[in-house]
Tab-separated table of C-alpha atoms and ligand atoms in Angstrom:
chain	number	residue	atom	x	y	z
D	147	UNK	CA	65.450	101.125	53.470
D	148	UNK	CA	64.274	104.856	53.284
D	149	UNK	CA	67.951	105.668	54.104
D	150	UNK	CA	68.807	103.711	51.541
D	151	UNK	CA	66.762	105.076	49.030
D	152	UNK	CA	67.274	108.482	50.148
D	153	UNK	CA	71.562	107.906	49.650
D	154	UNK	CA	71.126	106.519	46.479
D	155	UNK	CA	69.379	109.685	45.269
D	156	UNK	CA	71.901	112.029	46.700
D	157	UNK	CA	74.795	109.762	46.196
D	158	UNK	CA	73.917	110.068	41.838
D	159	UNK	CA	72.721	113.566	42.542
D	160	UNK	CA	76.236	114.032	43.311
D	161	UNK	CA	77.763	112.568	39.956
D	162	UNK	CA	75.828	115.024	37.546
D	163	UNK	CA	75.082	118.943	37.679
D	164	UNK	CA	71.522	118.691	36.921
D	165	UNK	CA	68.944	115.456	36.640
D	166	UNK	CA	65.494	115.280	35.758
D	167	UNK	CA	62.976	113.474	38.376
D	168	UNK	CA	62.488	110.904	35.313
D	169	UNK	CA	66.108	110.492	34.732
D	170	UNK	CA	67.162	110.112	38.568
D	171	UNK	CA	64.322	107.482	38.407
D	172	UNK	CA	66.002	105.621	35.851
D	173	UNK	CA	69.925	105.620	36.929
D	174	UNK	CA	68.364	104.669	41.073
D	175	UNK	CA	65.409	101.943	40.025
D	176	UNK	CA	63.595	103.968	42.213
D	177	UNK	CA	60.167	104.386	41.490
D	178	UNK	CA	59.064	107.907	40.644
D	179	UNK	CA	56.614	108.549	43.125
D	180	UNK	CA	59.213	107.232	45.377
D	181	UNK	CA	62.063	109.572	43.556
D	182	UNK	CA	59.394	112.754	43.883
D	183	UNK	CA	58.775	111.780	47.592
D	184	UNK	CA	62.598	111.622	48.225
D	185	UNK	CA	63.185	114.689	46.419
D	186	UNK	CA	60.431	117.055	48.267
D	187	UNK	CA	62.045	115.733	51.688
D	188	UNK	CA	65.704	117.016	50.298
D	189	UNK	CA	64.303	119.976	48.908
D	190	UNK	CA	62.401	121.133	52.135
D	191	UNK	CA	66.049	120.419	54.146
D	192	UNK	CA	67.542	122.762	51.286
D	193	UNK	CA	69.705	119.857	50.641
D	194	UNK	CA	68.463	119.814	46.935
D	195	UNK	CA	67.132	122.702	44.622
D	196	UNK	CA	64.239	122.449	42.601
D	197	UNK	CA	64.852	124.015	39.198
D	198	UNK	CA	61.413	124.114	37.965
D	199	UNK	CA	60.476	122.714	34.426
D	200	UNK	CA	63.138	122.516	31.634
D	201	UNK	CA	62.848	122.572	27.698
D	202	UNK	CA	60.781	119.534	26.477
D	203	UNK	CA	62.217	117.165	23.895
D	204	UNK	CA	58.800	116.459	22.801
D	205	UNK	CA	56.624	114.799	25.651
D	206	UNK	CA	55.886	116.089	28.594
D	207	UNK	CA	59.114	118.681	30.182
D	208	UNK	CA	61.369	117.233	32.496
D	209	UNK	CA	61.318	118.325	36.217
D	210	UNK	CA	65.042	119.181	36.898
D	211	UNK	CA	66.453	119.130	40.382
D	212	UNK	CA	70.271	119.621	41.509
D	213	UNK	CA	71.808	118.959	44.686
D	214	UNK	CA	72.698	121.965	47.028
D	215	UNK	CA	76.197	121.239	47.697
D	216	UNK	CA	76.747	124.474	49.626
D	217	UNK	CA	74.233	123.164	51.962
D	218	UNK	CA	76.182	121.649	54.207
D	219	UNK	CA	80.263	121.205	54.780
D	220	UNK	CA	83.108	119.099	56.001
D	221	UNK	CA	86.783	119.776	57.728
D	222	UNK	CA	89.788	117.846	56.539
D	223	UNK	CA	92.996	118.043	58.595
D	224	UNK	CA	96.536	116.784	57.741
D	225	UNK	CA	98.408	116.170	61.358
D	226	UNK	CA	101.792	116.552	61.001
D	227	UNK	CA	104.445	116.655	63.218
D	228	UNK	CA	105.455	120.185	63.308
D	229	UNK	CA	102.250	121.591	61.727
D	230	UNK	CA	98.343	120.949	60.900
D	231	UNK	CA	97.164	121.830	57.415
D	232	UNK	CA	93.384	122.538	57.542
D	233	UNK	CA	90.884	123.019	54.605
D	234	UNK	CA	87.080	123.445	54.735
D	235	UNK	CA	84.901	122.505	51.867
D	236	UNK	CA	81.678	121.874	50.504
D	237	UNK	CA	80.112	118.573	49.505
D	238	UNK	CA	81.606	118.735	46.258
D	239	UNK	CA	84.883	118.925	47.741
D	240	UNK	CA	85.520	122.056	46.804
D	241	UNK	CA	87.608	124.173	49.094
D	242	UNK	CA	85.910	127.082	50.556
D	243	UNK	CA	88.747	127.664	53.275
D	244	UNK	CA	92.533	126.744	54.106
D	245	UNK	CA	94.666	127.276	57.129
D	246	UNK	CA	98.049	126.180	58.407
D	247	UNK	CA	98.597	126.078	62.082
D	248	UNK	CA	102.319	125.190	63.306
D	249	UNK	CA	102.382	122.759	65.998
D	250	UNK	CA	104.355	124.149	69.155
D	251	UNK	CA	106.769	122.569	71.172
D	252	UNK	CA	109.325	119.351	70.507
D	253	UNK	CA	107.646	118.189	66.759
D	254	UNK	CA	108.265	122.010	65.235
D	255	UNK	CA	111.288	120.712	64.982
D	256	UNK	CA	110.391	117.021	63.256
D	257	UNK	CA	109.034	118.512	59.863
D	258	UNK	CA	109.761	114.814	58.517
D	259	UNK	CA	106.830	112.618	58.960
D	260	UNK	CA	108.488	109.499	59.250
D	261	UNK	CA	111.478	110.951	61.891
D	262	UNK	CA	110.647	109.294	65.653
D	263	UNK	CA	110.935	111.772	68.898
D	264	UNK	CA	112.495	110.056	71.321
D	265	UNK	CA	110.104	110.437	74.050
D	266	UNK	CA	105.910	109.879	72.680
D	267	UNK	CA	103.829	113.475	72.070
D	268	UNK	CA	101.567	114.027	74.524
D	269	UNK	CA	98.464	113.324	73.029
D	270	UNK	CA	96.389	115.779	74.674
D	271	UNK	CA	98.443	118.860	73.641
D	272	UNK	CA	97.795	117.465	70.078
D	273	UNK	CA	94.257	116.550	70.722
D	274	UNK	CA	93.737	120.534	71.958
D	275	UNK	CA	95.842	121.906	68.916
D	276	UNK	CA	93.319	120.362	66.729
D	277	UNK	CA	90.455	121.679	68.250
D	278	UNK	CA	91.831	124.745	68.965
D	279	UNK	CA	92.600	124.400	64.985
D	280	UNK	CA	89.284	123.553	63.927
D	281	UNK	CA	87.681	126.511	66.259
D	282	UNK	CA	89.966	129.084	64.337
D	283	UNK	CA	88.708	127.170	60.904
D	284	UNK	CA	85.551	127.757	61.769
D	285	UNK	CA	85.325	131.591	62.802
D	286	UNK	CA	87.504	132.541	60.299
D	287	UNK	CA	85.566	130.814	57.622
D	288	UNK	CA	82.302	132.120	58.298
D	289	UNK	CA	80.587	128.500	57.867
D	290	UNK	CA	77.711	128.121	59.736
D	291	UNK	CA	78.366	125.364	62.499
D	292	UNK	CA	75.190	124.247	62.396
D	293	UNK	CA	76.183	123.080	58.720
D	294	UNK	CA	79.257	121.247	59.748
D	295	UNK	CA	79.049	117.613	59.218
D	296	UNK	CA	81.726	116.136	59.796
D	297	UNK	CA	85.948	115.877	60.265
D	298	UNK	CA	88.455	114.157	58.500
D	299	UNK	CA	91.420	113.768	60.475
D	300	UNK	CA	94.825	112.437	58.440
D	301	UNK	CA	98.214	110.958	59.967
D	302	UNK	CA	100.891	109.010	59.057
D	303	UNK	CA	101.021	105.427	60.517
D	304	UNK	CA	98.761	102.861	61.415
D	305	UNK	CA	95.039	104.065	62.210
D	306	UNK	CA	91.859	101.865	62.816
D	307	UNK	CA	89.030	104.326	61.391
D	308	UNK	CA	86.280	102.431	62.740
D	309	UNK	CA	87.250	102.953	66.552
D	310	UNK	CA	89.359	106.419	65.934
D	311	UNK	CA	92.757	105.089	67.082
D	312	UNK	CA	96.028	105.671	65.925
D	313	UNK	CA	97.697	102.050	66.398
D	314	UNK	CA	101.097	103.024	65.192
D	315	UNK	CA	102.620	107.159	64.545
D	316	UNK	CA	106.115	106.891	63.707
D	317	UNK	CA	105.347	111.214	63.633
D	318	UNK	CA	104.199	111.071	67.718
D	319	UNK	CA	105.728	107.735	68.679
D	320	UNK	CA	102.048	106.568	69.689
D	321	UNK	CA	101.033	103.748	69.913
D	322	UNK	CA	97.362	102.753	70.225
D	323	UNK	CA	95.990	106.574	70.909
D	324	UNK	CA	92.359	107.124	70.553
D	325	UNK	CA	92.342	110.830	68.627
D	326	UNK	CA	88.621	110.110	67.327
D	327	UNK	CA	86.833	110.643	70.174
D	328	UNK	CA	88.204	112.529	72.361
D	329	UNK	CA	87.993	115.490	69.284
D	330	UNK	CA	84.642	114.492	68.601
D	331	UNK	CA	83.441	114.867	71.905
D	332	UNK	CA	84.864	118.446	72.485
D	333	UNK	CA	83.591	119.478	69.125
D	334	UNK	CA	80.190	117.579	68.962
D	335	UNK	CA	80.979	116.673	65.212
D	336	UNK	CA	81.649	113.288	63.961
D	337	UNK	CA	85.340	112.880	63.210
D	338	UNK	CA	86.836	110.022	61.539
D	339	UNK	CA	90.597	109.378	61.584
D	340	UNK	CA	92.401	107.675	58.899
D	341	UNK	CA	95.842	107.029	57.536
D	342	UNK	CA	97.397	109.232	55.172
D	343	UNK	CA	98.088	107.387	52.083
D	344	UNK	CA	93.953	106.921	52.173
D	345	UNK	CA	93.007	110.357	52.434
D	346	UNK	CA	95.851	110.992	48.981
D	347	UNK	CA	93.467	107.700	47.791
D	348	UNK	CA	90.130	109.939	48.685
D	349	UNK	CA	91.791	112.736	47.202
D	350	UNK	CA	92.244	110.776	43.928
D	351	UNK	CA	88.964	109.435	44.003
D	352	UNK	CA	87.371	112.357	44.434
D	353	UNK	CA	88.792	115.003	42.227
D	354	UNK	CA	91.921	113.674	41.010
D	355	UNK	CA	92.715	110.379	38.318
D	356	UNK	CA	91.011	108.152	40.333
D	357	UNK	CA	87.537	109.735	39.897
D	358	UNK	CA	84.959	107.153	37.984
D	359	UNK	CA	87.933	104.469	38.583
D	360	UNK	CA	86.161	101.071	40.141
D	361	UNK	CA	89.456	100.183	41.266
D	362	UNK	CA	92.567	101.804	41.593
D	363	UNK	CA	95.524	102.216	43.525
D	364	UNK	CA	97.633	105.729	44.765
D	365	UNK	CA	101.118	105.333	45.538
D	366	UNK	CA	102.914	107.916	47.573
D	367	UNK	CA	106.888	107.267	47.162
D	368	UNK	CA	108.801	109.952	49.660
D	369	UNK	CA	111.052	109.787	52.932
D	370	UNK	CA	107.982	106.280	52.838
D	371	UNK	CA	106.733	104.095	50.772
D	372	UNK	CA	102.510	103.376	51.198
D	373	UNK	CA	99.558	103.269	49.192
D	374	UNK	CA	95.943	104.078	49.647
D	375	UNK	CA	93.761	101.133	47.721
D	376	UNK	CA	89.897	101.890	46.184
D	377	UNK	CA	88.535	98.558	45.204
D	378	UNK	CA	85.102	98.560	43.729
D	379	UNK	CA	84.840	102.630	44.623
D	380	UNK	CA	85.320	101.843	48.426
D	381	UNK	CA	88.365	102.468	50.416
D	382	UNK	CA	89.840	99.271	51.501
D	383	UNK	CA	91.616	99.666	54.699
D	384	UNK	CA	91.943	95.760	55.521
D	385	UNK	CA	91.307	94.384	59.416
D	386	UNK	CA	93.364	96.528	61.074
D	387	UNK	CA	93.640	99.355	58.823
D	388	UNK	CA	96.677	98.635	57.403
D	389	UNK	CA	95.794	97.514	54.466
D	390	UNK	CA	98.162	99.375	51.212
D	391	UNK	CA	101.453	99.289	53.258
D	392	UNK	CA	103.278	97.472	50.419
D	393	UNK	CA	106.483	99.177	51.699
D	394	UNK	CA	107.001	96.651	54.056
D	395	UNK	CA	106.427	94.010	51.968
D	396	UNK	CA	109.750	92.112	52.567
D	397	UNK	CA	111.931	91.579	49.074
D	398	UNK	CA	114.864	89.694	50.859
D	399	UNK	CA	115.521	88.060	54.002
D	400	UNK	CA	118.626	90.453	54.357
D	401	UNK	CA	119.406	94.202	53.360
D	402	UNK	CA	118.722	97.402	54.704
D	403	UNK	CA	116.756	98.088	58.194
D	404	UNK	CA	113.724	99.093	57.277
D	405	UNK	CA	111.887	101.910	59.952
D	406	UNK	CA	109.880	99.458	61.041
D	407	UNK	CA	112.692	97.504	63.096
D	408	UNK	CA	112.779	94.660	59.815
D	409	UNK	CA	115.154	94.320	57.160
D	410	UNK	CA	114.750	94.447	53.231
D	411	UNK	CA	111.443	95.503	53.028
D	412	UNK	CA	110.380	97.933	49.765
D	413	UNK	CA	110.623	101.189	51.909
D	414	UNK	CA	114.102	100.402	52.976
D	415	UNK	CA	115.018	99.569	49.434
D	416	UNK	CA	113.505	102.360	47.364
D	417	UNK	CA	112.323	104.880	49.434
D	418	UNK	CA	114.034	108.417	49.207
D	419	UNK	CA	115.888	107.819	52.119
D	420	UNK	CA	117.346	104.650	51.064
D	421	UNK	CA	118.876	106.671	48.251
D	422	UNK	CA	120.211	109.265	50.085
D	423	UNK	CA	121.615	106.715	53.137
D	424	UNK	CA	123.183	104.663	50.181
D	425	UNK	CA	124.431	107.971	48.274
D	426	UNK	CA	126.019	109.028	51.467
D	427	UNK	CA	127.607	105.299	52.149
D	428	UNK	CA	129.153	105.070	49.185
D	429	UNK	CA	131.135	108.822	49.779
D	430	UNK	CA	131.988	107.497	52.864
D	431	UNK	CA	133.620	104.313	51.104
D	432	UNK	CA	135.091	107.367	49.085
D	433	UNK	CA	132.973	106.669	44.957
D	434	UNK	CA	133.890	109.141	42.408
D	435	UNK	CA	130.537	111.036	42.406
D	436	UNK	CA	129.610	115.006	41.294
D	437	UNK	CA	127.896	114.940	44.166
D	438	UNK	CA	131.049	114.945	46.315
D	439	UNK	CA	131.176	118.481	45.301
D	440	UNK	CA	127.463	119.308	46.438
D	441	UNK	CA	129.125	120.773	49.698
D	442	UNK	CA	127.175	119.784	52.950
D	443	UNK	CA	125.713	115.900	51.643
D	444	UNK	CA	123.966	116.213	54.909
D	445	UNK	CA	121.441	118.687	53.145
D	446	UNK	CA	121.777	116.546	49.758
D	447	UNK	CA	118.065	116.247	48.010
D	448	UNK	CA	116.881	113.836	45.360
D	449	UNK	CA	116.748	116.343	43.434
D	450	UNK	CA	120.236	117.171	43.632
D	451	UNK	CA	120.553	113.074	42.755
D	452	UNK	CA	118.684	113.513	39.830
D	453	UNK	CA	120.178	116.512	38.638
D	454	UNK	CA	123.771	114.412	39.077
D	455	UNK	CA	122.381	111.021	37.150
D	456	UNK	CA	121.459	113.363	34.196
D	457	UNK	CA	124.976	114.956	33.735
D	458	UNK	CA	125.952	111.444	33.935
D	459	UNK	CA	127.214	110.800	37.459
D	460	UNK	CA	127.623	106.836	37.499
D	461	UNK	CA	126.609	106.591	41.377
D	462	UNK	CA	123.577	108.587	41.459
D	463	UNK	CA	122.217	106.879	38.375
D	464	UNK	CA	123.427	103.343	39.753
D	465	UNK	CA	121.313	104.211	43.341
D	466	UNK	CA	118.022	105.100	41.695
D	467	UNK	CA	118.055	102.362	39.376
D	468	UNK	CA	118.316	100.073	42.336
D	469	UNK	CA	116.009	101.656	44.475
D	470	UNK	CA	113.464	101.685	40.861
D	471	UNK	CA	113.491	98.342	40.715
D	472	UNK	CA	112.834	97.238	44.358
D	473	UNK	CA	109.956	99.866	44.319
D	474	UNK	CA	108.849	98.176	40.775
D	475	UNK	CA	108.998	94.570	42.764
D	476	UNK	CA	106.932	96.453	45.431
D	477	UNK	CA	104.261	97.975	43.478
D	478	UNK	CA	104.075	94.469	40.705
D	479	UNK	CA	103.377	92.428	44.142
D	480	UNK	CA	100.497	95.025	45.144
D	481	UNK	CA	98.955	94.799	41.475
D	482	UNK	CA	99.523	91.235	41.609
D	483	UNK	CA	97.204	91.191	44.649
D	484	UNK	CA	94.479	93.856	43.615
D	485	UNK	CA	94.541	93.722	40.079
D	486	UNK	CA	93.907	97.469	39.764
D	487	UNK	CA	92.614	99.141	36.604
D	488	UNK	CA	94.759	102.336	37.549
D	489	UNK	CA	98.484	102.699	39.674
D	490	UNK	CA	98.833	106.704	40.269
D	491	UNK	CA	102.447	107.532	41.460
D	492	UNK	CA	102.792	110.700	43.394
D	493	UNK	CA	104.710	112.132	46.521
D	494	UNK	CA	108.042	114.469	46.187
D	495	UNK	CA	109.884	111.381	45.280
D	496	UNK	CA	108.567	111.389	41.413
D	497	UNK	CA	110.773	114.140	40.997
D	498	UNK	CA	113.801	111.742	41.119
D	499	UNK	CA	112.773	111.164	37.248
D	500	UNK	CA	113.341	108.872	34.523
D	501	UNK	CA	116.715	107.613	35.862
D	502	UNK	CA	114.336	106.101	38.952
D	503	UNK	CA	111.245	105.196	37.245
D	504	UNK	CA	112.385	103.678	34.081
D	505	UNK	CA	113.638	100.609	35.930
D	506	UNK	CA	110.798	100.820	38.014
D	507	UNK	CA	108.540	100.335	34.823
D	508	UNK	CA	111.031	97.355	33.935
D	509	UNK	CA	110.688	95.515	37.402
D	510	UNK	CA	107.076	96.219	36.729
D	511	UNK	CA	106.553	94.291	33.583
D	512	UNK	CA	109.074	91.639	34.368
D	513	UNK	CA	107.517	90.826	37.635
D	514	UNK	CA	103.789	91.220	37.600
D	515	UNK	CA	101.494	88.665	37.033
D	516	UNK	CA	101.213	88.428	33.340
D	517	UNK	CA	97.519	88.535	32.672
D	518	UNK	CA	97.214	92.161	34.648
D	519	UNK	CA	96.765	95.086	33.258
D	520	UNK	CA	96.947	98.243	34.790
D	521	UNK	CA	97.610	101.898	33.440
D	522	UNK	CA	100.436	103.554	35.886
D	523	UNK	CA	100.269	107.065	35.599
D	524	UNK	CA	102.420	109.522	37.241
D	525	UNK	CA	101.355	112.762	39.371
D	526	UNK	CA	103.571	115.732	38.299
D	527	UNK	CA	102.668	118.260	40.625
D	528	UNK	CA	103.858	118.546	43.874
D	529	UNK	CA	101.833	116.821	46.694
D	530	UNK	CA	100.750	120.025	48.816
D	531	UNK	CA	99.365	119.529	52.468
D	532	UNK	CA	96.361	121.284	51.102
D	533	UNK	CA	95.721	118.614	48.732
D	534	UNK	CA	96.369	115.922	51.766
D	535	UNK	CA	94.026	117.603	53.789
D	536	UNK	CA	91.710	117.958	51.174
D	537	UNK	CA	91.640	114.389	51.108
D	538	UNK	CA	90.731	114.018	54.722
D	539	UNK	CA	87.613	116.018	53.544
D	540	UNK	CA	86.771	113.303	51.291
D	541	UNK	CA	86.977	110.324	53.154
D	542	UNK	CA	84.196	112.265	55.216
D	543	UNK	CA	82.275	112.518	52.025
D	544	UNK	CA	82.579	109.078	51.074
D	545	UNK	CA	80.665	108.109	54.491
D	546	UNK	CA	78.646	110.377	54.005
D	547	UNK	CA	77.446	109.335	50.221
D	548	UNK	CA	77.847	105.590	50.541
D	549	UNK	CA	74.867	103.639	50.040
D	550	UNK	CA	74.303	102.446	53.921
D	551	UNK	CA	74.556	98.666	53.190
D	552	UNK	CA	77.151	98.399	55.928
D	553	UNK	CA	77.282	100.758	59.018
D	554	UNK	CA	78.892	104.258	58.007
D	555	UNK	CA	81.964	105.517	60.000
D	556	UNK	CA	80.240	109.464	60.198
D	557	UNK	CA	76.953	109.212	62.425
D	558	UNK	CA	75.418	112.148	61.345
D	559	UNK	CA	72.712	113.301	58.877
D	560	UNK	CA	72.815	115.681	55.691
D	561	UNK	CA	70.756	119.079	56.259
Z	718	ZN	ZN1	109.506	97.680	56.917
């Protein structure tokens, strides 16, 4: 209970700059002996400062107290395949340091997260790039170690964050590698490892459009299609942590093969790969399109689509309408499920434009359920590995501040 108590303090500390004792008493239902007792324990582990008295408002003047949140600090990695993105921060999140280490040997040259190498990484070159990463992170930064909380560890695929295995890496062609511990135990940090469409969620949650949402929902749209889900402010990663992949939700019992070995699913559809396989299919077949005049269509972009569908080639506009609407039918079977207050729609795919998401929007409204709701906003900027990594900072955080009704994934202590 006294770690429960002590959580709930920190974890509304967190949420505003400054608090009075009387105040934090009032938004915990802690008592405020049992808030001052709380408080002197933080404050002695420098976790929380003690700003003295502040201006009355006519009783007595309000003790005010803010949490330290250089005090302590947290990695967050994004493992790709030919590179790992690295950013250190403090418990608001904020970053105080960013590196990228390429990744030697056969994934330098498999920059695209969803391309397989024929023959599995071997895991513990990877597992001793990361540490080696982390060690670099570390000196560099000038962060005391002693300070270091926790690591977030992100990768595309399957992962179950509650042993630290990666189930499924279309990246490393892995299946069922424990990355978790092995890290941990050469670092002596807790790491947890989680899929990447959560850590964009985290990222969201934490300082993107998803903070102060109860329930929301981040779509990346790319090379993949996958979603991180935050239902009631926790990160739902379902049984076996796969939870959000609504791009292979199957639309059709025939159609494209789909990278997971099915056929028709929303990712084989809609993804940016379908459009370019279907852009360069219908070449083959010999369509009038601009884009015949793009030179090399092996090095064709969706940008280069886009561009086309807006001086009014008929193909281009004909594939992302298509692929729209099965990603509309994707995303109106997730709401459908969650019933989210908030759909964000990011990844480099969103740069395909209006020509894409307007029938998106359409297969959205004709296909949802009819009594949901949600705003679907769309993220502009380009998704930076930073910003992933980042991410993988936050799901660390959001062990560490959740209110320990249920066993937290980081077993380690503030200050
Ligand atoms: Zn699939």
């Amino acid at each position: 209970m006294a770690d429960i108590n002590r959580n709930l303090v920190v974890n509304v500390l967190r949420t505003c700059p400054v608090m009075s004792r009387a105040d934090l008493s009032r938004a915990t239902g802690l008592s405020g002996p049992t808030v001052s007792s709380i408080v002197a324990d933080l404050t002695s582990r420098g976790l929380v400062q003690d700003l003295g008295q502040g201006l009355s408002s006519g009783g007595r003047p309000p003790f005010l107290v803010r949490l330290n949140d250089k005090a302590n600090y947290v990695i967050g990695l994004k493992l790709m395949g030919h590179a790992i993105s690295l950013v250190v921060t403090d418990l608001s999140a904020t970053v105080m340091y960013a590196q990228v280490t390429p990744l030697v040997g056969p994934a330098a040259a498999m920059p695209d997260q969803k391309a397989r190498p024929p023959v599995p990484r071997d895991p513990g070159s990877i597992i001793d790039a990361v540490c080696a990463a982390i060690d670099t992170a570390v000196s560099s930064s000038g962060v005391d170690v002693g300070r270091l909380i926790g690591v977030g560890v992100g990768i595309n695929g399957t992962v179950d964050a509650t042993t630290g295995t990666c189930r499924l890496s279309p990246t490393f062609n892995w299946k069922n590698v424990p990355l978790a511990r092995p890290i941990s135990d050469r670092l002596g940090h807790p790491v947890i490892l989680e899929n990447d469409a959560n850590t964009l969620a985290a990222a969201e949650q934490w300082f993107g459009r998803g903070a102060g949402v109860d329930t929301f929902i981040a779509v990346a749209v790319g090379a993949g299609i996958g979603s991180g889900v935050v239902v009631n402010g926790q990160l739902y990663r379902g049984t076996d942590g796969a939870a959000g992949e609504f791009g292979h939700v199957q639309l059709s019992d025939t159609g494209p093969l789909c990278s997971c070995g099915r056929v028709g699913c929303v990712e084989a559809w809609a993804s940016d790969r379908a459009i370019l396989r279907d852009i360069h299919a219908a070449i083959d077949e010999g369509r009038e399109t601009s884009l015949g005049r793009v030179g090399n269509t092996g090095e064709l972009t969706i940008a280069q689509v886009a561009a086309a569908a807006e001086h009014g080639d008929e193909l281009s506009r004909q594939v992302l309408s298509q692929a729209g609407h099965y990603l509309g039918r994707g995303i109106a079977t997730l709401m459908t499920v969650i019933n989210p207050r908030l759909v964000i729609i990011s990844g480099e795919g969103v740069e395909a434009g209006h020509w894409r998401f307007d029938p998106m929007m359409r297969a959205i409204e004709s296909s949802v359920f009819p009594d949901i709701n949600a705003e679907i906003i769309f993220a502009p900027e380009p998704l930076d590995d930073t910003r992933w990594a980042r991410g993988a900072a936050c799901v660390v955080l959001g062990e560490i501040f959740n209110t320990p009704t249920q066993p937290s994934l980081v077993d380690a202590r503030l200050g």
